[in-house]
Coordinates of C-alpha atoms in Angstrom, one line a residue:
M1 CA 0.0 0.0 0.0
K2 CA 1.5 3.3 -1.0
G3 CA 2.3 6.4 1.0
Y4 CA 3.9 4.8 4.2
D5 CA 6.9 7.1 4.3
L6 CA 4.8 10.2 4.2
F7 CA 2.4 8.7 6.7
K8 CA 5.3 8.1 9.1
E9 CA 6.3 11.8 8.8
K10 CA 2.8 13.0 9.4
I11 CA 2.2 10.7 12.4
Y12 CA 5.5 12.0 14.0
K13 CA 4.4 15.6 13.6
K14 CA 0.9 14.8 15.1
T15 CA 1.9 12.5 17.9
G16 CA 5.7 12.5 18.5
I17 CA 5.6 8.8 17.7
N18 CA 8.5 7.9 15.4
L19 CA 7.4 4.9 13.4
S20 CA 10.8 4.6 11.8
L21 CA 12.1 3.3 15.1
Y22 CA 9.7 0.3 14.9
K23 CA 10.5 -2.7 12.8
E24 CA 9.5 -1.6 9.3
K25 CA 7.9 -4.7 7.8
Q26 CA 6.1 -5.7 10.9
M27 CA 4.6 -2.3 11.6
N28 CA 3.8 -1.5 7.9
R29 CA 1.9 -4.8 7.6
R30 CA -0.1 -4.2 10.8
L31 CA -1.1 -0.7 9.9
E32 CA -1.9 -1.6 6.3
S33 CA -4.2 -4.3 7.6
L34 CA -5.9 -1.8 9.9
A35 CA -6.3 0.9 7.2
M36 CA -7.9 -1.6 4.8
R37 CA -10.2 -3.0 7.5
N38 CA -11.5 0.6 7.8
G39 CA -11.9 1.0 4.0
Y40 CA -8.8 2.9 3.1
N41 CA -6.5 1.6 0.4
D42 CA -3.6 4.1 0.8
F43 CA -1.9 5.7 3.8
E44 CA -2.6 9.3 2.7
K45 CA -6.4 8.8 2.9
Y46 CA -6.0 6.8 6.1
F47 CA -4.1 9.6 7.8
D48 CA -6.7 12.2 6.7
A49 CA -9.3 10.0 8.3
I50 CA -7.6 9.5 11.6
N51 CA -6.6 13.2 11.7
K52 CA -10.3 14.1 11.7
N53 CA -11.9 11.1 13.5
V54 CA -11.1 10.7 17.2
D55 CA -12.4 7.1 17.3
L56 CA -10.2 6.1 14.3
F57 CA -7.2 7.9 15.9
N58 CA -7.6 6.1 19.2
E59 CA -8.0 2.8 17.4
F60 CA -4.8 3.5 15.5
I61 CA -2.8 4.2 18.7
N62 CA -4.3 1.1 20.5
Y63 CA -3.5 -1.1 17.5
M64 CA 0.0 0.2 17.1
T65 CA 1.0 -0.3 20.7
I66 CA 0.0 -4.0 20.7
N67 CA -1.6 -4.4 24.1
V68 CA -1.3 -8.0 25.3
S69 CA -0.9 -8.6 29.0
E70 CA -1.9 -10.7 32.0
F71 CA -1.2 -10.9 35.7
Y72 CA 2.0 -12.7 36.7
R73 CA 2.9 -13.2 33.0
N74 CA 5.7 -15.9 32.8
L75 CA 5.0 -17.3 36.3
E76 CA 8.5 -18.6 37.0
Q77 CA 10.0 -15.2 36.6
W78 CA 7.6 -13.8 39.2
R79 CA 8.8 -16.5 41.6
V80 CA 12.3 -15.2 41.0
M81 CA 11.1 -11.7 41.8
E82 CA 9.5 -12.9 45.0
N83 CA 12.3 -15.2 46.2
T84 CA 15.4 -13.3 45.1
I85 CA 15.0 -9.9 43.5
I86 CA 12.6 -8.1 45.9
P87 CA 14.2 -9.4 49.1
E88 CA 17.6 -8.3 47.9
L89 CA 16.4 -4.9 46.9
L90 CA 14.6 -4.4 50.2
R91 CA 17.8 -5.4 52.0
K92 CA 19.4 -2.3 50.6
N93 CA 16.5 0.1 50.5
K94 CA 13.2 -0.1 52.4
N95 CA 11.5 2.5 50.2
L96 CA 11.6 1.1 46.7
R97 CA 11.1 3.4 43.6
I98 CA 9.5 1.1 41.0
W99 CA 8.6 1.9 37.3
S100 CA 6.4 -0.3 35.2
A101 CA 7.2 0.9 31.7
A102 CA 4.9 0.1 28.8
C103 CA 2.4 -1.1 31.3
S104 CA -0.5 -1.7 28.9
T105 CA -3.8 -2.3 30.6
G106 CA -2.4 -2.5 34.1
E107 CA -1.9 -6.2 34.9
E108 CA 1.9 -5.7 35.4
P109 CA 1.9 -2.8 37.9
Y110 CA -1.0 -4.3 39.8
S111 CA 0.9 -7.6 40.0
L112 CA 3.8 -5.7 41.4
V113 CA 1.6 -4.1 44.1
M114 CA 0.2 -7.5 45.1
L115 CA 3.6 -9.1 45.2
L116 CA 5.0 -6.3 47.3
S117 CA 2.1 -6.6 49.7
K118 CA 3.8 -9.8 50.9
F119 CA 6.7 -7.7 52.1
M120 CA 5.2 -4.4 53.4
P121 CA 2.0 -2.6 54.1
L122 CA 0.0 -1.5 51.1
N123 CA 0.3 2.2 52.2
K124 CA 4.1 1.9 51.8
I125 CA 3.9 0.8 48.1
N126 CA 4.0 3.2 45.2
I127 CA 4.3 2.1 41.6
I128 CA 4.8 4.5 38.6
A129 CA 3.2 3.0 35.5
T130 CA 3.5 4.4 32.1
D131 CA 2.4 3.7 28.6
L132 CA 2.0 5.4 25.2
D133 CA -1.6 4.4 24.8
K134 CA -4.1 6.5 26.8
E135 CA -6.9 4.1 26.0
A136 CA -5.0 1.2 27.5
M137 CA -4.3 3.2 30.7
A138 CA -7.9 4.2 30.9
K139 CA -8.7 0.4 31.0
A140 CA -6.0 0.0 33.6
K141 CA -7.5 2.7 35.9
L142 CA -10.9 1.0 35.5
G143 CA -9.4 -2.3 36.7
V144 CA -11.9 -4.7 35.2
Y145 CA -10.4 -8.0 33.9
Q146 CA -11.5 -11.3 32.4
E147 CA -10.8 -14.5 34.3
K148 CA -8.2 -15.7 31.7
S149 CA -5.9 -12.8 32.5
L150 CA -5.7 -14.0 36.1
R151 CA -4.8 -17.6 35.4
N152 CA -1.2 -17.3 36.8
L153 CA -2.1 -15.1 39.7
P154 CA -1.8 -16.7 43.2
K155 CA -5.3 -17.6 44.4
E156 CA -4.7 -15.8 47.6
F157 CA -4.5 -12.5 45.7
I158 CA -7.6 -13.2 43.7
S159 CA -9.7 -13.8 46.8
K160 CA -8.2 -10.9 48.7
Y161 CA -7.9 -8.2 46.1
F162 CA -10.7 -8.8 43.5
D163 CA -14.5 -8.6 43.5
K164 CA -16.2 -10.9 41.0
K165 CA -19.1 -9.4 39.1
L166 CA -20.7 -11.9 36.7
D167 CA -17.8 -13.0 34.5
R168 CA -15.5 -10.1 35.3
F169 CA -13.0 -9.5 38.1
L170 CA -12.8 -6.0 39.6
I171 CA -9.6 -5.1 41.3
K172 CA -10.0 -3.4 44.6
E173 CA -9.4 0.3 45.2
E174 CA -6.7 -0.5 47.8
I175 CA -4.6 -1.9 45.0
K176 CA -5.5 0.6 42.4
N177 CA -4.6 3.5 44.7
R178 CA -0.9 2.3 44.9
V179 CA -0.3 2.9 41.2
T180 CA 0.2 6.3 39.4
F181 CA -0.4 6.1 35.7
K182 CA 1.2 8.5 33.3
R183 CA 1.5 8.7 29.5
H184 CA 5.1 8.1 28.3
N185 CA 6.8 7.5 25.0
L186 CA 9.9 5.4 25.4
L187 CA 11.4 6.8 22.2
E188 CA 10.9 10.5 23.1
D189 CA 10.1 11.4 26.7
K190 CA 12.3 11.9 29.8
Y191 CA 12.7 8.7 31.7
V192 CA 11.8 8.2 35.4
D193 CA 15.0 8.6 37.5
N194 CA 16.5 6.9 40.5
C195 CA 14.7 3.6 40.1
D196 CA 15.3 0.6 42.2
L197 CA 13.4 -1.6 39.8
I198 CA 12.3 -1.1 36.2
V199 CA 9.9 -3.6 34.7
C200 CA 9.6 -3.4 30.9
R201 CA 8.6 -6.6 29.2
N202 CA 7.5 -7.8 25.8
V203 CA 7.7 -4.5 24.0
M204 CA 11.3 -4.3 22.9
I205 CA 10.7 -6.9 20.2
Y206 CA 8.8 -4.4 18.1
F207 CA 11.7 -1.8 17.9
T208 CA 14.7 -1.6 15.6
E209 CA 18.1 -2.4 17.0
E210 CA 19.0 1.3 17.1
A211 CA 15.9 2.1 19.1
K212 CA 16.5 -0.8 21.5
S213 CA 20.0 0.3 22.1
D214 CA 18.8 3.8 23.0
I215 CA 16.1 2.5 25.3
Y216 CA 18.4 0.1 27.2
S217 CA 20.9 3.0 27.6
N218 CA 18.2 5.2 29.1
F219 CA 17.0 2.4 31.4
S220 CA 20.5 2.0 32.7
K221 CA 20.8 5.7 33.4
S222 CA 17.4 5.6 35.2
L223 CA 18.5 2.8 37.6
N224 CA 20.2 3.7 40.9
S225 CA 23.5 2.0 41.8
N226 CA 21.7 -1.2 43.1
G227 CA 18.8 -1.1 40.6
V228 CA 17.4 -4.0 38.6
L229 CA 15.9 -4.1 35.1
F230 CA 13.3 -6.9 34.5
V231 CA 12.8 -7.7 30.8
G232 CA 10.5 -10.1 28.8
S233 CA 11.0 -13.7 28.1
T234 CA 12.1 -13.1 24.5
E235 CA 14.2 -10.1 25.3
Q236 CA 17.5 -11.2 26.7
I237 CA 20.0 -8.3 26.3
I238 CA 23.0 -9.0 24.0
M239 CA 26.2 -7.6 25.5
P240 CA 24.6 -5.9 28.5
N241 CA 27.9 -4.4 29.5
K242 CA 27.4 -1.9 26.6
Y243 CA 24.7 -0.4 28.7
N244 CA 26.5 -0.7 32.1
L245 CA 24.3 -3.6 32.9
K246 CA 25.1 -7.1 34.1
P247 CA 23.0 -10.3 34.2
I248 CA 22.0 -11.4 37.7
K249 CA 19.3 -13.9 36.8
T250 CA 17.8 -14.9 33.5
F251 CA 15.8 -11.8 32.3
F252 CA 17.0 -9.7 35.2
Y253 CA 19.9 -7.2 34.9
G254 CA 21.6 -5.2 37.6
K255 CA 23.4 -1.9 37.3
S256 CA 27.1 -2.4 36.6
N257 CA 29.1 0.2 38.5

């Protein structure tokens, strides 16, 4: 479908999202499919449409950011968090500064709150959660989930922190209140600083190698001297020392000082 290069330029001017930093074939294919589904056979016409129609624009943002999430995604890694990472971080600092980057619809930051509740009172827990997609974060703030997204979550958390309404699970306010949601573009915006733990999982696979390198460098700068970066199960960092990082467990990297 013609006009993708100009489309990227116009999207960057409108949103600050640089589509050139996403894998070209993958993103082009996804957006071409979305445009055609809405009845547009070239990117110029599609941009004109999303520039005028708020619903089409929100659909574009939501589709581009590829929101797929669940509580305690990759269960074994959350066990490592509980048994090793969190206790070690708390040994060095009792007031953890935690950033859930690319948090999607909220399952990850809420998982972090529930896990931390095993170590400290809820009123001592504060999670910063960011995402590019305002619609995804609106869903996160609402806190209503299907049963399948809770399949890995410990049953003690489900019974303690959710109310079931028909076939939906509503997360309780006492958990929601521990998370602050903010819009953030990993490719453009200032990063959260002085983090003890950064969790950013299953989003790097969509970026170019150049973009990934910049993001990892920025994450490293955002970590304090004892900080840890937790990445997705397909996102092991090649040559982490380039970013002043060192592997401490599979999918976990510490600041190399």
